[in-house]
Short mmCIF file of C-alpha atoms and ligand atoms in Angstrom, two decimals:
data_model
loop_
_atom_site.label_atom_id
_atom_site.label_comp_id
_atom_site.label_asym_id
_atom_site.label_seq_id
_atom_site.Cartn_x
_atom_site.Cartn_y
_atom_site.Cartn_z
CA MET A 1 22.54 -22.22 -7.16
CA ASN A 2 20.95 -20.86 -10.10
CA LYS A 3 18.01 -19.59 -9.41
CA PRO A 4 14.61 -21.04 -8.97
CA ILE A 5 12.49 -22.25 -12.51
CA TYR A 6 8.62 -21.47 -11.08
CA VAL A 7 5.87 -23.58 -11.85
CA THR A 8 5.04 -20.14 -13.65
CA GLN A 9 6.66 -16.83 -12.91
CA PRO A 10 3.67 -13.95 -14.21
CA TYR A 11 3.81 -12.03 -17.27
CA LEU A 12 5.11 -7.90 -16.71
CA PRO A 13 5.07 -5.34 -19.85
CA PRO A 14 8.00 -2.94 -19.70
CA LEU A 15 7.28 -0.47 -16.59
CA GLU A 16 7.63 2.44 -18.74
CA GLU A 17 4.43 1.23 -20.25
CA PHE A 18 2.52 0.77 -17.14
CA ILE A 19 3.14 4.47 -16.44
CA PRO A 20 0.86 6.65 -18.20
CA TYR A 21 -1.97 4.41 -16.85
CA LEU A 22 -0.91 5.69 -13.44
CA GLU A 23 -0.42 9.28 -13.77
CA LYS A 24 -4.83 9.01 -15.84
CA ILE A 25 -5.70 7.63 -12.35
CA TRP A 26 -3.80 10.64 -10.37
CA GLU A 27 -4.99 13.44 -12.45
CA ASN A 28 -8.84 11.40 -12.35
CA LYS A 29 -8.67 10.33 -8.51
CA TRP A 30 -11.91 7.65 -9.66
CA LEU A 31 -9.77 4.18 -8.06
CA THR A 32 -12.56 1.65 -7.64
CA ASN A 33 -16.30 1.20 -8.50
CA ASN A 34 -16.37 0.81 -11.81
CA GLY A 35 -14.52 3.77 -12.98
CA PRO A 36 -13.11 4.72 -16.71
CA PHE A 37 -10.40 2.16 -16.96
CA HIS A 38 -12.79 -0.82 -15.37
CA GLN A 39 -15.30 0.30 -17.95
CA GLN A 40 -12.74 0.28 -21.26
CA LEU A 41 -11.50 -3.43 -19.83
CA GLU A 42 -14.98 -5.01 -20.12
CA GLN A 43 -15.84 -3.23 -23.23
CA ALA A 44 -12.25 -4.09 -24.42
CA LEU A 45 -12.29 -8.19 -23.36
CA CYS A 46 -16.25 -9.02 -24.01
CA GLU A 47 -14.25 -8.12 -28.01
CA TYR A 48 -10.83 -10.00 -27.33
CA LEU A 49 -12.99 -13.14 -25.91
CA GLY A 50 -15.29 -12.93 -28.43
CA VAL A 51 -18.37 -12.45 -25.58
CA GLU A 52 -21.71 -10.72 -25.33
CA HIS A 53 -21.06 -9.55 -21.71
CA LEU A 54 -18.74 -9.55 -18.75
CA ALA A 55 -17.98 -8.50 -15.25
CA LEU A 56 -14.97 -7.90 -14.52
CA PHE A 57 -14.34 -8.63 -9.86
CA THR A 58 -11.81 -8.55 -7.53
CA ASN A 59 -10.92 -12.30 -7.34
CA GLY A 60 -11.69 -15.93 -9.41
CA THR A 61 -13.24 -16.93 -6.37
CA ILE A 62 -15.64 -13.99 -5.02
CA ALA A 63 -17.01 -14.73 -9.08
CA LEU A 64 -17.54 -17.77 -8.18
CA VAL A 65 -19.65 -16.77 -5.29
CA THR A 66 -21.41 -14.20 -7.37
CA ALA A 67 -21.93 -16.59 -10.01
CA LEU A 68 -23.61 -19.17 -7.96
CA GLN A 69 -26.11 -16.16 -6.11
CA THR A 70 -26.91 -14.77 -9.67
CA LEU A 71 -28.52 -18.00 -10.38
CA ARG A 72 -30.09 -18.48 -6.85
CA ILE A 73 -28.73 -22.09 -6.98
CA THR A 74 -29.39 -24.41 -3.88
CA GLY A 75 -29.16 -27.67 -2.52
CA GLU A 76 -26.80 -29.73 -3.73
CA VAL A 77 -24.07 -28.91 -7.00
CA ILE A 78 -22.67 -31.72 -8.51
CA THR A 79 -18.60 -30.70 -8.84
CA THR A 80 -15.59 -31.98 -9.62
CA PRO A 81 -12.82 -32.33 -7.00
CA PHE A 82 -9.22 -32.11 -9.67
CA SER A 83 -9.07 -28.92 -9.73
CA PHE A 84 -8.05 -26.01 -6.85
CA VAL A 85 -9.94 -25.71 -3.73
CA ALA A 86 -11.77 -22.13 -4.92
CA THR A 87 -13.69 -24.32 -6.56
CA ALA A 88 -15.56 -26.77 -4.65
CA HIS A 89 -15.48 -24.02 -1.08
CA SER A 90 -17.17 -21.42 -3.86
CA LEU A 91 -20.67 -23.73 -3.09
CA LEU A 92 -19.66 -23.06 0.34
CA TRP A 93 -19.34 -20.35 0.81
CA ASN A 94 -23.29 -20.51 -0.20
CA SER A 95 -24.08 -22.98 2.01
CA LEU A 96 -23.88 -25.51 -0.90
CA THR A 97 -23.35 -29.58 -0.56
CA PRO A 98 -20.84 -30.43 -3.43
CA VAL A 99 -21.11 -33.52 -4.91
CA PHE A 100 -18.42 -34.69 -6.20
CA VAL A 101 -18.46 -36.89 -9.57
CA ASP A 102 -15.13 -38.63 -11.27
CA ILE A 103 -13.29 -37.38 -14.65
CA ASP A 104 -12.23 -38.32 -17.71
CA PRO A 105 -8.71 -39.73 -17.61
CA ALA A 106 -8.23 -38.47 -21.66
CA THR A 107 -9.19 -34.80 -19.95
CA CYS A 108 -8.97 -34.74 -16.46
CA ASN A 109 -12.62 -33.22 -16.60
CA LEU A 110 -16.05 -34.57 -15.07
CA ASP A 111 -17.19 -37.48 -16.69
CA PRO A 112 -20.47 -36.38 -18.35
CA GLU A 113 -21.48 -40.22 -18.24
CA LYS A 114 -21.04 -40.29 -14.57
CA ILE A 115 -23.08 -37.40 -13.59
CA GLU A 116 -26.51 -38.71 -14.34
CA GLN A 117 -26.00 -40.94 -11.29
CA ALA A 118 -25.49 -37.53 -8.30
CA ILE A 119 -29.14 -35.92 -9.50
CA THR A 120 -31.39 -36.39 -6.69
CA PRO A 121 -34.06 -34.34 -6.07
CA ARG A 122 -31.67 -32.02 -4.14
CA THR A 123 -29.46 -30.60 -7.49
CA THR A 124 -29.77 -27.36 -9.38
CA ALA A 125 -26.58 -27.16 -11.00
CA ILE A 126 -23.12 -28.71 -11.99
CA MET A 127 -19.86 -26.63 -11.45
CA PRO A 128 -17.51 -28.32 -14.42
CA VAL A 129 -14.10 -26.85 -14.97
CA HIS A 130 -12.40 -26.71 -18.09
CA CYS A 131 -8.68 -27.82 -16.24
CA TYR A 132 -5.56 -26.81 -17.57
CA GLY A 133 -7.57 -25.33 -20.38
CA THR A 134 -9.02 -28.63 -22.16
CA PRO A 135 -12.06 -28.00 -22.78
CA CYS A 136 -15.35 -29.87 -20.97
CA ASP A 137 -18.12 -31.92 -23.19
CA VAL A 138 -19.93 -28.87 -23.89
CA LYS A 139 -22.52 -30.63 -25.89
CA ARG A 140 -22.78 -33.42 -23.52
CA ILE A 141 -23.04 -31.18 -20.26
CA GLN A 142 -25.76 -28.96 -21.24
CA GLN A 143 -28.19 -31.97 -22.89
CA ILE A 144 -28.12 -33.61 -19.33
CA ALA A 145 -29.21 -29.98 -17.89
CA ASP A 146 -31.30 -29.03 -20.21
CA THR A 147 -33.05 -32.72 -19.48
CA TYR A 148 -33.54 -32.37 -15.71
CA GLY A 149 -33.75 -28.98 -15.76
CA LEU A 150 -30.05 -27.54 -14.12
CA LYS A 151 -27.46 -24.35 -14.53
CA VAL A 152 -24.79 -24.89 -15.22
CA ILE A 153 -21.91 -22.50 -14.36
CA TYR A 154 -18.00 -23.43 -15.80
CA ASP A 155 -15.26 -22.47 -13.72
CA ALA A 156 -13.52 -21.01 -16.95
CA ALA A 157 -10.56 -20.08 -14.88
CA HIS A 158 -8.05 -21.81 -16.51
CA THR A 159 -8.83 -20.66 -20.13
CA PHE A 160 -8.30 -16.96 -21.42
CA GLY A 161 -8.80 -16.69 -24.69
CA VAL A 162 -9.44 -20.68 -25.41
CA LYS A 163 -10.88 -20.83 -28.60
CA TYR A 164 -13.36 -24.57 -29.29
CA LYS A 165 -14.95 -25.45 -32.93
CA GLY A 166 -13.83 -21.96 -33.59
CA GLU A 167 -16.14 -20.04 -30.97
CA SER A 168 -14.77 -18.79 -27.30
CA ILE A 169 -15.23 -22.00 -25.21
CA LEU A 170 -17.05 -18.81 -22.34
CA LYS A 171 -20.26 -18.88 -24.22
CA HIS A 172 -21.19 -22.60 -23.25
CA GLY A 173 -23.27 -22.66 -19.87
CA ASP A 174 -25.54 -20.09 -18.14
CA LEU A 175 -22.02 -18.38 -16.66
CA SER A 176 -18.48 -18.65 -16.86
CA VAL A 177 -15.65 -17.71 -14.50
CA LEU A 178 -12.22 -16.59 -15.32
CA SER A 179 -9.99 -15.37 -13.13
CA PHE A 180 -6.68 -13.26 -13.74
CA HIS A 181 -4.23 -14.22 -11.10
CA ALA A 182 -0.77 -13.80 -11.41
CA THR A 183 -0.54 -16.73 -12.52
CA LYS A 184 -2.19 -16.97 -15.68
CA VAL A 185 -2.26 -16.52 -18.40
CA TYR A 186 -3.74 -13.18 -18.52
CA ASN A 187 -3.18 -11.49 -15.56
CA THR A 188 -4.34 -8.73 -13.52
CA PHE A 189 -2.01 -8.68 -10.53
CA GLU A 190 -5.46 -10.54 -8.85
CA GLY A 191 -9.15 -10.17 -10.89
CA GLY A 192 -11.24 -12.20 -12.39
CA ALA A 193 -14.79 -12.51 -14.31
CA ILE A 194 -17.57 -13.41 -15.13
CA VAL A 195 -19.54 -13.88 -19.10
CA CYS A 196 -22.58 -13.46 -19.30
CA PRO A 197 -25.20 -14.41 -22.27
CA ASP A 198 -27.48 -11.41 -21.94
CA ALA A 199 -27.85 -7.53 -20.34
CA LYS A 200 -29.83 -8.10 -16.96
CA THR A 201 -27.94 -11.08 -16.45
CA LYS A 202 -25.25 -8.39 -15.89
CA LYS A 203 -26.94 -6.09 -14.16
CA ARG A 204 -27.06 -8.34 -11.87
CA ILE A 205 -23.67 -9.49 -11.60
CA ASP A 206 -23.06 -5.82 -11.04
CA TYR A 207 -25.61 -5.25 -8.33
CA LEU A 208 -24.07 -8.23 -6.65
CA LYS A 209 -21.09 -7.69 -7.02
CA ASN A 210 -21.35 -3.71 -5.18
CA PHE A 211 -22.69 -5.04 -2.00
CA GLY A 212 -26.36 -5.27 -3.82
CA PHE A 213 -26.63 -1.46 -4.34
CA ALA A 214 -29.08 -0.92 -7.70
CA ASP A 215 -29.36 1.99 -6.96
CA GLU A 216 -28.66 4.77 -3.84
CA VAL A 217 -31.03 3.89 -2.00
CA THR A 218 -32.13 0.32 -3.19
CA VAL A 219 -30.00 -2.63 -1.83
CA MET A 220 -31.48 -5.71 -3.76
CA ALA A 221 -29.14 -8.91 -1.96
CA PRO A 222 -26.28 -9.29 0.14
CA GLY A 223 -24.09 -8.94 -2.19
CA ILE A 224 -20.60 -8.27 -1.95
CA ASN A 225 -17.63 -6.16 -2.46
CA GLY A 226 -16.19 -7.37 -6.30
CA LYS A 227 -15.18 -4.90 -7.44
CA MET A 228 -11.62 -4.56 -9.29
CA SER A 229 -9.78 -1.49 -8.65
CA GLU A 230 -8.80 0.76 -11.63
CA ILE A 231 -5.27 -0.32 -10.45
CA ASN A 232 -6.10 -3.51 -11.90
CA ALA A 233 -8.28 -2.86 -14.75
CA ALA A 234 -5.06 -0.52 -16.38
CA PHE A 235 -2.76 -3.00 -15.68
CA GLY A 236 -5.62 -5.29 -17.70
CA LEU A 237 -6.05 -3.05 -20.36
CA LEU A 238 -1.80 -2.43 -21.04
CA GLN A 239 -1.62 -6.73 -20.66
CA LEU A 240 -4.02 -6.99 -23.48
CA LYS A 241 -1.43 -5.47 -25.96
CA HIS A 242 0.69 -7.90 -24.81
CA VAL A 243 -0.89 -11.36 -24.30
CA ASP A 244 -1.54 -13.17 -28.11
CA ASP A 245 2.44 -13.44 -27.90
CA ALA A 246 3.09 -14.80 -24.94
CA ILE A 247 0.20 -16.99 -25.61
CA ALA A 248 2.56 -17.54 -28.88
CA LYS A 249 5.86 -17.95 -26.30
CA ARG A 250 3.43 -20.42 -24.10
CA GLY A 251 2.30 -22.30 -27.77
CA GLU A 252 6.08 -22.35 -28.27
CA LEU A 253 7.07 -24.23 -25.23
CA ASP A 254 4.38 -26.87 -25.34
CA VAL A 255 5.68 -28.01 -28.66
CA LEU A 256 9.06 -27.85 -27.58
CA TYR A 257 8.39 -30.14 -24.26
CA ARG A 258 6.51 -32.27 -26.33
CA GLN A 259 8.79 -33.31 -28.17
CA GLY A 260 11.95 -33.49 -25.68
CA LEU A 261 9.30 -35.69 -23.94
CA PHE A 262 8.87 -38.04 -26.70
CA GLY A 263 9.59 -41.60 -25.95
CA VAL A 264 10.36 -40.83 -22.26
CA ARG A 265 8.94 -45.07 -20.88
CA GLY A 266 6.72 -43.41 -17.79
CA ILE A 267 5.71 -40.13 -18.29
CA THR A 268 2.68 -39.16 -20.87
CA CYS A 269 1.54 -36.04 -21.91
CA LEU A 270 -1.88 -34.81 -22.14
CA PRO A 271 -3.51 -35.15 -25.05
CA ILE A 272 -3.69 -31.93 -27.15
CA PRO A 273 -7.48 -31.40 -27.30
CA ALA A 274 -9.45 -32.11 -30.71
CA GLU A 275 -10.83 -28.65 -32.23
CA THR A 276 -9.12 -26.84 -29.85
CA LYS A 277 -7.39 -23.57 -29.90
CA GLN A 278 -5.56 -23.47 -26.84
CA THR A 279 -3.76 -20.88 -24.75
CA PHE A 280 -1.61 -23.46 -22.74
CA SER A 281 -2.08 -22.00 -19.49
CA TYR A 282 -0.41 -25.60 -17.45
CA PHE A 283 1.86 -28.60 -18.71
CA PRO A 284 0.67 -31.29 -17.20
CA ILE A 285 2.29 -34.61 -17.26
CA MET A 286 1.36 -38.52 -15.75
CA VAL A 287 4.21 -39.79 -13.88
CA ASN A 288 3.43 -43.52 -14.20
CA THR A 289 4.10 -47.11 -12.42
CA ASP A 290 6.89 -47.35 -14.70
CA TYR A 291 9.28 -45.18 -14.87
CA ARG A 292 11.87 -44.71 -12.54
CA LEU A 293 11.22 -42.85 -10.19
CA SER A 294 7.70 -41.95 -7.79
CA ARG A 295 5.71 -39.05 -9.24
CA ASP A 296 5.91 -37.63 -5.72
CA GLY A 297 10.36 -38.56 -6.07
CA LEU A 298 10.17 -36.68 -9.33
CA TYR A 299 9.15 -33.15 -7.91
CA GLU A 300 11.50 -33.73 -5.09
CA LYS A 301 14.38 -34.24 -7.86
CA LEU A 302 13.55 -31.43 -9.74
CA LYS A 303 13.04 -29.39 -6.14
CA GLU A 304 16.90 -30.76 -5.73
CA HIS A 305 17.55 -28.78 -8.64
CA ASN A 306 15.70 -26.03 -8.31
CA ILE A 307 12.90 -26.38 -10.08
CA HIS A 308 9.67 -25.94 -8.71
CA ALA A 309 7.62 -27.85 -10.46
CA ARG A 310 3.74 -28.70 -9.03
CA ARG A 311 1.26 -30.79 -8.21
CA TYR A 312 -1.86 -29.86 -9.76
CA PHE A 313 -4.10 -31.12 -8.82
CA TYR A 314 -3.25 -33.01 -5.32
CA PRO A 315 -4.69 -33.91 -3.03
CA LEU A 316 -7.80 -34.01 -4.81
CA ILE A 317 -10.78 -31.45 -3.00
CA SER A 318 -12.51 -34.21 -1.91
CA ASP A 319 -10.13 -35.88 0.65
CA MET A 320 -9.52 -32.41 2.51
CA PRO A 321 -11.24 -32.04 6.12
CA MET A 322 -13.93 -30.03 4.59
CA TYR A 323 -15.10 -32.00 2.35
CA ARG A 324 -13.71 -36.19 3.07
CA GLY A 325 -16.80 -36.35 4.71
CA LEU A 326 -19.23 -35.99 2.11
CA LEU A 327 -20.56 -39.31 0.90
CA SER A 328 -19.72 -38.01 -2.69
CA ALA A 329 -16.15 -38.29 -1.61
CA SER A 330 -15.57 -41.18 -0.73
CA GLN A 331 -12.39 -42.47 -2.47
CA SER A 332 -14.25 -44.84 -4.43
CA ASN A 333 -16.62 -43.09 -6.19
CA LEU A 334 -13.44 -41.09 -7.42
CA VAL A 335 -10.66 -43.80 -8.44
CA ILE A 336 -9.92 -41.92 -11.61
CA ALA A 337 -9.27 -38.38 -10.15
CA GLU A 338 -7.54 -40.39 -7.27
CA SER A 339 -4.94 -42.34 -9.38
CA LEU A 340 -4.80 -38.90 -11.49
CA SER A 341 -3.58 -36.62 -8.45
CA GLN A 342 -1.22 -39.50 -7.78
CA LYS A 343 0.23 -39.52 -11.28
CA VAL A 344 -0.53 -35.45 -11.86
CA LEU A 345 2.96 -32.67 -12.33
CA CYS A 346 3.18 -29.28 -14.07
CA LEU A 347 6.15 -28.81 -15.24
CA PRO A 348 7.44 -24.80 -15.46
CA MET A 349 5.18 -23.30 -17.72
CA TYR A 350 5.49 -19.17 -18.87
CA PRO A 351 6.51 -16.49 -21.96
CA GLU A 352 10.68 -16.33 -20.11
CA LEU A 353 11.03 -19.78 -19.49
CA LYS A 354 14.10 -19.84 -21.60
CA LEU A 355 15.26 -22.58 -23.60
CA SER A 356 17.73 -23.85 -22.41
CA GLU A 357 15.76 -24.20 -18.72
CA LEU A 358 13.49 -26.37 -21.13
CA ASP A 359 15.94 -27.78 -22.10
CA GLN A 360 17.62 -28.88 -18.68
CA ILE A 361 13.88 -29.49 -16.81
CA VAL A 362 13.78 -32.28 -19.58
CA LYS A 363 17.13 -34.02 -18.89
CA CYS A 364 16.09 -33.47 -15.46
CA VAL A 365 12.76 -35.42 -16.54
CA SER A 366 14.52 -37.84 -18.89
CA GLY A 367 17.01 -38.95 -16.75
CA GLY A 368 20.30 -36.92 -18.51
CA VAL A 369 22.94 -35.40 -16.33
CA ILE A 370 22.12 -31.86 -16.27
N1 T4K B 1 -10.46 -22.17 -10.48
C1 T4K B 1 -9.58 -22.72 -10.67
C2 T4K B 1 -9.92 -24.24 -11.57
C3 T4K B 1 -8.61 -22.04 -10.48
O1 T4K B 1 -7.59 -23.04 -10.47
C4 T4K B 1 -7.94 -21.05 -9.75
C5 T4K B 1 -6.89 -20.44 -8.96
C6 T4K B 1 -9.91 -20.53 -8.85
C7 T4K B 1 -10.72 -21.04 -9.40
C8 T4K B 1 -9.45 -19.02 -7.73
O2 T4K B 1 -8.99 -18.32 -8.91
P1 T4K B 1 -8.77 -16.78 -8.35
O3 T4K B 1 -9.20 -16.29 -6.82
O4 T4K B 1 -6.99 -17.29 -7.79
O5 T4K B 1 -8.63 -15.40 -9.04
C9 T4K B 1 -2.23 -20.96 -7.63
C10 T4K B 1 -3.11 -19.26 -7.52
O6 T4K B 1 -2.69 -18.86 -6.78
C11 T4K B 1 -4.82 -19.23 -8.36
O7 T4K B 1 -5.06 -18.83 -9.11
C12 T4K B 1 -4.59 -20.75 -9.07
N2 T4K B 1 -6.02 -21.45 -9.39
C13 T4K B 1 -3.71 -22.00 -8.11
C14 T4K B 1 -3.60 -23.04 -9.50
O8 T4K B 1 -2.51 -21.79 -8.46
P2 T4K B 1 -1.20 -21.11 -5.02
O9 T4K B 1 -1.40 -21.51 -4.67
O10 T4K B 1 -0.35 -22.42 -6.09
O11 T4K B 1 0.52 -20.15 -5.65
P3 T4K B 1 1.45 -20.21 -5.10
O12 T4K B 1 1.32 -18.56 -4.51
O13 T4K B 1 2.26 -20.97 -4.55
O14 T4K B 1 2.47 -19.67 -6.84
C15 T4K B 1 2.39 -20.51 -7.66
C16 T4K B 1 4.07 -21.02 -8.44
O15 T4K B 1 3.44 -19.10 -8.91
C17 T4K B 1 4.69 -20.19 -6.98
O16 T4K B 1 5.99 -21.43 -6.20
C18 T4K B 1 5.38 -19.13 -7.94
C19 T4K B 1 5.37 -18.63 -8.51
N3 T4K B 1 4.29 -17.32 -8.73
C20 T4K B 1 3.15 -16.66 -8.15
C21 T4K B 1 2.73 -15.60 -7.39
C22 T4K B 1 1.65 -15.28 -6.33
C23 T4K B 1 5.36 -15.79 -8.68
O17 T4K B 1 6.26 -15.65 -9.54
N4 T4K B 1 4.37 -14.82 -8.93
C24 T4K B 1 3.72 -14.18 -8.08
O18 T4K B 1 3.22 -13.21 -7.89
O19 T4K B 1 -2.53 -20.89 -6.24
#
């Protein structure tokens, strides 16, 4: 059997390029807690992403949990059920109540027209996700937030480097949270960040990610240990040198998938978002009822060929045991999300996916012999 083709494979630069960074860490003996590589990476990422302030984290989930604490969010938070579990888990870790709102089938993002009806006197924030890197309707969401006095925290885990109308998508909302997990467009093995608009907020975030220490003797809140280590930060600096090439390769694969799957009955690709510079974190397809197999049938068929596509995002978060008792989790409230989670399949997408492998995947989906 061929070697497995996973939904993603982390991009790794040549090992020898990482050795000088390791030597530096050994020489400095500074391993974590805002070390020199950590400081350099925060600066370099601000420049690369075109944002003012960014605080690194040990992973995206702890960054989400901390973002909610940064803004002292309470009560209910409006969010999407069509995401990775970490989005809603970050709310439960803060004793907040997720209120699920349905999504827009064109983008897989929160449908802004359905947000207002979910607002109650207990609502304090909206946590939308730019799913697969497709920008949310940031303008409309901000209008609603301004009208009702709500905060907006974007789960931007899929949007490394995404630009909307020529500017970083991370500039929208009160805070945006990135993930640098191994499976992401840009990875530091594990890692994440909060993007924030001003130095004062950055300071609060930095305290919160370091147990709440404001100085040697002052603890301002029950903060957590969310710090990124020097090894991860050094790796992040090296990765930044390669990320543009990696994104360009993803873009080529995206084009080839769209060409290869064009006209396959029952398969639709997500539309290319308008006015957006994408970074192609995923390649989702919708397997519709007029396809010759069910979505799960196709998933299994690919698996028989050692191609491991993933059903991101199935099951919906709202169908998971810790959420399904919520009023907003009822399937009748989330008709579009339920339907898309039964149809979606993310095909392998990573810079080192070979063209022959992509051909094999396309053939398998289009019913050819492989
Ligand atoms: N918000 C959103 C919207 C997110 O999508 C995520 C994470 C978060 C928040 C939280 O951010 P972090 O706390 O993770 O920084 C994966 C990732 O673990 C997760 O980061 C990601 N979203 C999610 C969409 O996908 P799994 O459970 O599907 O991962 P796993 O281990 O099954 O990996 C998928 C495939 O990748 C494997 O079949 C093989 C390949 N792989 C994976 C790893 C870890 C490799 O080839 N090498 C590797 O090192 O969740």
